[in-house]
Amino acid sequence: MTLGQLQAGAGHEFLFHYTDSARADAIIEERCFVSGPGVARGFGIYATDIMPSGAETIEDVIVHCFGGDATPAEVSHAVAVRRASGELQFEQTDDPYQWVLPTGKLELVHIEGIYVATAQFTGSRWVVIDQD
Amino acid sequence: MATARQDSVVKQPVPRRVSMSPAEVSPELRERLDQAQVLRDPRVRALWPRLKRSQQQAVLDPSTAIGHRYPLSSGEIAQLTGMSERQVRYWADHGLIVHWRKGRRRLFETVGLITAFSITNASQNELQFYRGVMEDSVVKLAAKVGILTSLLASRLEGIDPSEAAELTAPLGELTHR
């Protein structure tokens, strides 16, 4: 899976869950996602159709997905997930940039079947570091 | 013949297993996820803009210099920051460089490198000040923080409210304790 293929599928096939290094490792190694309460909906895995494409992506994600309340280190990894897989389906929120996969009250969720790949921001560009 | 028959069979795609369940994680991963939570603390967020560009770059991608992803060892933190390993251990053991332990080893995540760079950027006078207050009792430390808070409040007059809110966010965290 190349960065170009991830970008080509952004929005209709794939969504991107932006997170930090340790949480990305938890997803890569154990398919373990940290669920959180969002403004738009309750607990869930939040993702966006903003694709990793350049240095400006970091700022876009911080502004549009975190209301400006995050640092680049918190969103340095873009975990590509399938928008729908089996019975699991990300639902679009009222926010045009935000989708959510509801997880009930679970804070740590093991999810099989939605993971596609992970891209890391190196400070100047995005590099795919892992794929399913 | 047997091979030919096998080749002629149309391969069916293997259905993808899809499931969601509560995750049970190893103690090591739990420690790493706890560190990720500290990364989102307003006190840590306030440190990010004060790092040099090269330091921010190293935080985002330590593998360029170190050759692997987080977690980093004390020696690797020393290599990235220019501190000695002894200094790294000193500040870590006094709680100023955030870390976790695996057995006897101190391990550092993103938040650890950010706090380590912040120590590196501090002047000798500031470090001396930190060393001094580290020895203070909680009562004495609280009294000093009280004086500094009053000083900060007087200086915030005339500053844009949103900037003031950003600057004082770390203090607000104290009320959640």
PDB file of N, CA and C in Angstrom, chain A residues 17 33-38 41-47 90 99-107 109 111, chain B residues 20:
ATOM      1  N   HIS A  17      -7.306   8.023  11.059  1.00  0.00           N
ATOM      2  CA  HIS A  17      -7.354   8.258  12.502  1.00  0.00           C
ATOM      3  C   HIS A  17      -5.979   8.813  12.890  1.00  0.00           C
ATOM      4  N   PHE A  33      -7.219   0.145  19.803  1.00  0.00           N
ATOM      5  CA  PHE A  33      -7.509   1.560  19.600  1.00  0.00           C
ATOM      6  C   PHE A  33      -7.907   2.201  20.932  1.00  0.00           C
ATOM      7  N   VAL A  34      -7.471   3.442  21.138  1.00  0.00           N
ATOM      8  CA  VAL A  34      -7.907   4.202  22.307  1.00  0.00           C
ATOM      9  C   VAL A  34      -9.133   5.007  21.897  1.00  0.00           C
ATOM     10  N   SER A  35     -10.246   4.689  22.514  1.00  0.00           N
ATOM     11  CA  SER A  35     -11.497   5.362  22.203  1.00  0.00           C
ATOM     12  C   SER A  35     -11.628   6.592  23.096  1.00  0.00           C
ATOM     13  N   GLY A  36     -12.250   7.616  22.581  1.00  0.00           N
ATOM     14  CA  GLY A  36     -12.388   8.817  23.400  1.00  0.00           C
ATOM     15  C   GLY A  36     -13.716   9.495  23.161  1.00  0.00           C
ATOM     16  N   PRO A  37     -14.149  10.306  24.142  1.00  0.00           N
ATOM     17  CA  PRO A  37     -15.386  11.044  23.948  1.00  0.00           C
ATOM     18  C   PRO A  37     -15.154  12.230  23.021  1.00  0.00           C
ATOM     19  N   GLY A  38     -15.884  12.311  21.968  1.00  0.00           N
ATOM     20  CA  GLY A  38     -15.749  13.443  21.054  1.00  0.00           C
ATOM     21  C   GLY A  38     -16.798  14.484  21.343  1.00  0.00           C
ATOM     22  N   ARG A  41     -20.066  13.244  19.085  1.00  0.00           N
ATOM     23  CA  ARG A  41     -20.769  12.047  19.567  1.00  0.00           C
ATOM     24  C   ARG A  41     -20.119  11.584  20.858  1.00  0.00           C
ATOM     25  N   GLY A  42     -20.574  10.464  21.353  1.00  0.00           N
ATOM     26  CA  GLY A  42     -20.006   9.913  22.588  1.00  0.00           C
ATOM     27  C   GLY A  42     -18.685   9.207  22.328  1.00  0.00           C
ATOM     28  N   PHE A  43     -18.453   8.143  23.107  1.00  0.00           N
ATOM     29  CA  PHE A  43     -17.212   7.398  22.962  1.00  0.00           C
ATOM     30  C   PHE A  43     -17.137   6.750  21.575  1.00  0.00           C
ATOM     31  N   GLY A  44     -15.946   6.819  21.010  1.00  0.00           N
ATOM     32  CA  GLY A  44     -15.775   6.194  19.709  1.00  0.00           C
ATOM     33  C   GLY A  44     -14.382   6.413  19.164  1.00  0.00           C
ATOM     34  N   ILE A  45     -14.127   5.765  18.037  1.00  0.00           N
ATOM     35  CA  ILE A  45     -12.881   5.975  17.317  1.00  0.00           C
ATOM     36  C   ILE A  45     -13.172   7.053  16.276  1.00  0.00           C
ATOM     37  N   TYR A  46     -12.506   8.172  16.400  1.00  0.00           N
ATOM     38  CA  TYR A  46     -12.772   9.281  15.491  1.00  0.00           C
ATOM     39  C   TYR A  46     -11.778   9.270  14.322  1.00  0.00           C
ATOM     40  N   ALA A  47     -12.273   9.586  13.144  1.00  0.00           N
ATOM     41  CA  ALA A  47     -11.433   9.587  11.951  1.00  0.00           C
ATOM     42  C   ALA A  47     -11.900  10.702  11.021  1.00  0.00           C
ATOM     43  N   PHE A  90     -18.080   3.384   9.987  1.00  0.00           N
ATOM     44  CA  PHE A  90     -17.909   4.733  10.524  1.00  0.00           C
ATOM     45  C   PHE A  90     -19.124   5.564  10.115  1.00  0.00           C
ATOM     46  N   TRP A  99     -15.780  11.539  11.189  1.00  0.00           N
ATOM     47  CA  TRP A  99     -16.552  10.300  11.238  1.00  0.00           C
ATOM     48  C   TRP A  99     -16.274   9.628  12.575  1.00  0.00           C
ATOM     49  N   VAL A 100     -17.200   8.776  13.002  1.00  0.00           N
ATOM     50  CA  VAL A 100     -16.972   8.079  14.277  1.00  0.00           C
ATOM     51  C   VAL A 100     -17.443   6.634  14.174  1.00  0.00           C
ATOM     52  N   LEU A 101     -16.670   5.759  14.790  1.00  0.00           N
ATOM     53  CA  LEU A 101     -17.071   4.368  14.947  1.00  0.00           C
ATOM     54  C   LEU A 101     -17.417   4.216  16.423  1.00  0.00           C
ATOM     55  N   PRO A 102     -18.727   4.196  16.755  1.00  0.00           N
ATOM     56  CA  PRO A 102     -19.107   4.172  18.183  1.00  0.00           C
ATOM     57  C   PRO A 102     -18.583   2.923  18.874  1.00  0.00           C
ATOM     58  N   THR A 103     -18.130   3.084  20.107  1.00  0.00           N
ATOM     59  CA  THR A 103     -17.583   1.953  20.871  1.00  0.00           C
ATOM     60  C   THR A 103     -18.270   1.789  22.214  1.00  0.00           C
ATOM     61  N   GLY A 104     -19.433   2.391  22.372  1.00  0.00           N
ATOM     62  CA  GLY A 104     -20.087   2.311  23.676  1.00  0.00           C
ATOM     63  C   GLY A 104     -19.239   3.021  24.708  1.00  0.00           C
ATOM     64  N   LYS A 105     -19.026   2.371  25.837  1.00  0.00           N
ATOM     65  CA  LYS A 105     -18.228   3.007  26.899  1.00  0.00           C
ATOM     66  C   LYS A 105     -16.796   2.480  26.920  1.00  0.00           C
ATOM     67  N   LEU A 106     -16.457   1.658  25.954  1.00  0.00           N
ATOM     68  CA  LEU A 106     -15.124   1.061  25.952  1.00  0.00           C
ATOM     69  C   LEU A 106     -14.065   2.113  25.663  1.00  0.00           C
ATOM     70  N   GLU A 107     -13.006   2.122  26.471  1.00  0.00           N
ATOM     71  CA  GLU A 107     -11.925   3.081  26.247  1.00  0.00           C
ATOM     72  C   GLU A 107     -10.772   2.456  25.476  1.00  0.00           C
ATOM     73  N   VAL A 109     -10.161  -0.558  22.858  1.00  0.00           N
ATOM     74  CA  VAL A 109     -10.938  -1.463  22.021  1.00  0.00           C
ATOM     75  C   VAL A 109     -10.042  -2.238  21.067  1.00  0.00           C
ATOM     76  N   ILE A 111      -9.967  -4.007  17.723  1.00  0.00           N
ATOM     77  CA  ILE A 111     -10.802  -4.039  16.518  1.00  0.00           C
ATOM     78  C   ILE A 111     -10.052  -4.740  15.392  1.00  0.00           C
TER      79      ILE A 111
ATOM     80  N   MET B  20     -15.112  -6.418  17.239  1.00  0.00           N
ATOM     81  CA  MET B  20     -14.782  -5.349  18.198  1.00  0.00           C
ATOM     82  C   MET B  20     -14.999  -5.908  19.601  1.00  0.00           C
TER      83      MET B  20
END
